[in-house]
Each structure stands twice: as structure tokens, then as C-alpha cells.
Amino acid sequence: MGEFVFTESYIILYMEAIRKVVEDECEIWPYYNKKAELNRAFWQTIVHELRHTMQDNPLFENKYEAMSREERERDAENYCREIFENIVVCYDYCVIS
């Protein structure tokens, strides 16, 4: 749902794919708040992709170099959830209303 393009150092978010996943989740779990879930998915995707920029940035201690692709994905996923729960939720950042 997101992609980090290393050679150009930019992130692309596929909002239509994010929206589709959220709509599918809301059909399965009808008590979900669609706007809240869309915001969660947006923030977690962008932070996940930003973590990949950190993993590939030579200015950071490159502890990520020895990681496998799966380990990098797991690291990015854990990081995005931590940031979302500890920062985004606490400040009630909302980009989709």
C-alpha cells in the first residue's frame, strides 16, 4: 500500500489500495469506524515507509544491513505500530475527515 523508492528518496502511498483494504475490513467488522480506520491505515503506512528510509539511510548506524528482507519488514511494521500508538493516537492526529 506504500512504496519507498530508494534511488529517488521519496515515498508513494497508494490511497486507493489503502481505502479498499479499510472498506474490506469494515465489511468484515461492521463496528469499525471507517474514518478512524482510514486514518490508522494512512499513518501506519506512511510511518512504515519512512522506517524503510531510515533502514536504507547511510547516515544511520547500519544495523539494518545484516537484516533479511523479512526482518526489515517486521522491524518497519513494529516501528509503525509503536509510533502510531504512542504518538499519533495520543495527539489525535487526523488527516482524513
XYZ file of C-alpha atoms in Angstrom:
97
model
C 0.000 0.000 0.000
C 3.075 2.124 0.167
C 6.433 2.087 -1.505
C 9.792 3.687 -0.829
C 11.778 4.445 -3.961
C 15.400 4.359 -2.778
C 17.010 5.881 -5.855
C 14.800 8.963 -5.633
C 14.250 9.030 -1.843
C 10.506 9.507 -1.984
C 7.508 7.610 -0.723
C 4.381 6.759 -2.676
C 1.150 5.943 -0.858
C -1.486 4.070 -2.810
C -4.512 5.634 -1.138
C -6.989 3.732 -3.289
C -5.444 0.436 -2.137
C -5.490 1.648 1.466
C -9.131 2.695 1.105
C -10.042 -0.710 -0.392
C -8.385 -2.628 2.452
C -10.199 -0.470 5.017
C -13.538 -0.954 3.238
C -12.971 -4.721 3.220
C -12.120 -4.660 6.940
C -15.240 -2.617 7.682
C -17.403 -5.147 5.841
C -15.959 -7.966 7.950
C -16.043 -5.947 11.176
C -19.065 -3.610 10.833
C -18.440 -1.967 14.214
C -15.200 -0.420 12.874
C -15.292 3.324 12.311
C -14.340 3.719 8.652
C -12.765 7.189 9.020
C -10.774 6.179 12.085
C -9.552 3.030 10.330
C -8.619 5.021 7.218
C -6.583 7.426 9.363
C -4.914 4.498 11.148
C -4.051 2.844 7.839
C -2.731 6.131 6.389
C -0.487 6.868 9.388
C 0.785 3.337 9.780
C 1.592 3.064 6.071
C 3.463 6.368 5.908
C 5.443 5.650 9.103
C 6.182 2.115 7.854
C 7.637 3.505 4.627
C 9.560 6.215 6.495
C 11.143 3.462 8.574
C 12.397 1.914 5.336
C 14.084 5.254 4.530
C 15.834 5.028 7.899
C 16.895 1.454 7.194
C 18.480 2.464 3.886
C 19.991 5.777 5.012
C 23.794 5.607 5.276
C 23.782 8.319 7.970
C 22.192 5.940 10.476
C 24.195 3.209 12.150
C 23.565 0.492 9.644
C 22.369 -2.273 11.922
C 19.777 -2.972 9.243
C 22.350 -4.099 6.693
C 22.591 -7.576 8.203
C 18.806 -7.953 8.376
C 16.927 -10.100 5.901
C 14.047 -8.607 3.932
C 11.563 -10.270 6.298
C 13.351 -8.855 9.338
C 13.304 -5.368 7.814
C 9.575 -5.669 7.141
C 8.934 -6.888 10.680
C 11.053 -4.023 12.060
C 9.149 -1.458 9.961
C 5.800 -2.935 10.996
C 6.667 -2.933 14.700
C 8.006 0.619 14.432
C 4.907 1.957 12.671
C 2.589 0.399 15.258
C 4.669 1.781 18.130
C 4.728 5.303 16.672
C 1.018 5.172 15.891
C 0.038 4.009 19.383
C 2.485 6.203 21.322
C 2.375 9.425 19.301
C -0.345 9.657 16.669
C -3.167 8.350 18.875
C -2.051 10.453 21.857
C -2.233 13.663 19.866
C -5.352 12.630 17.937
C -3.809 13.475 14.569
C -6.480 13.152 11.926
C -5.840 13.700 8.227
C -8.987 12.166 6.776
C -12.283 13.593 7.926
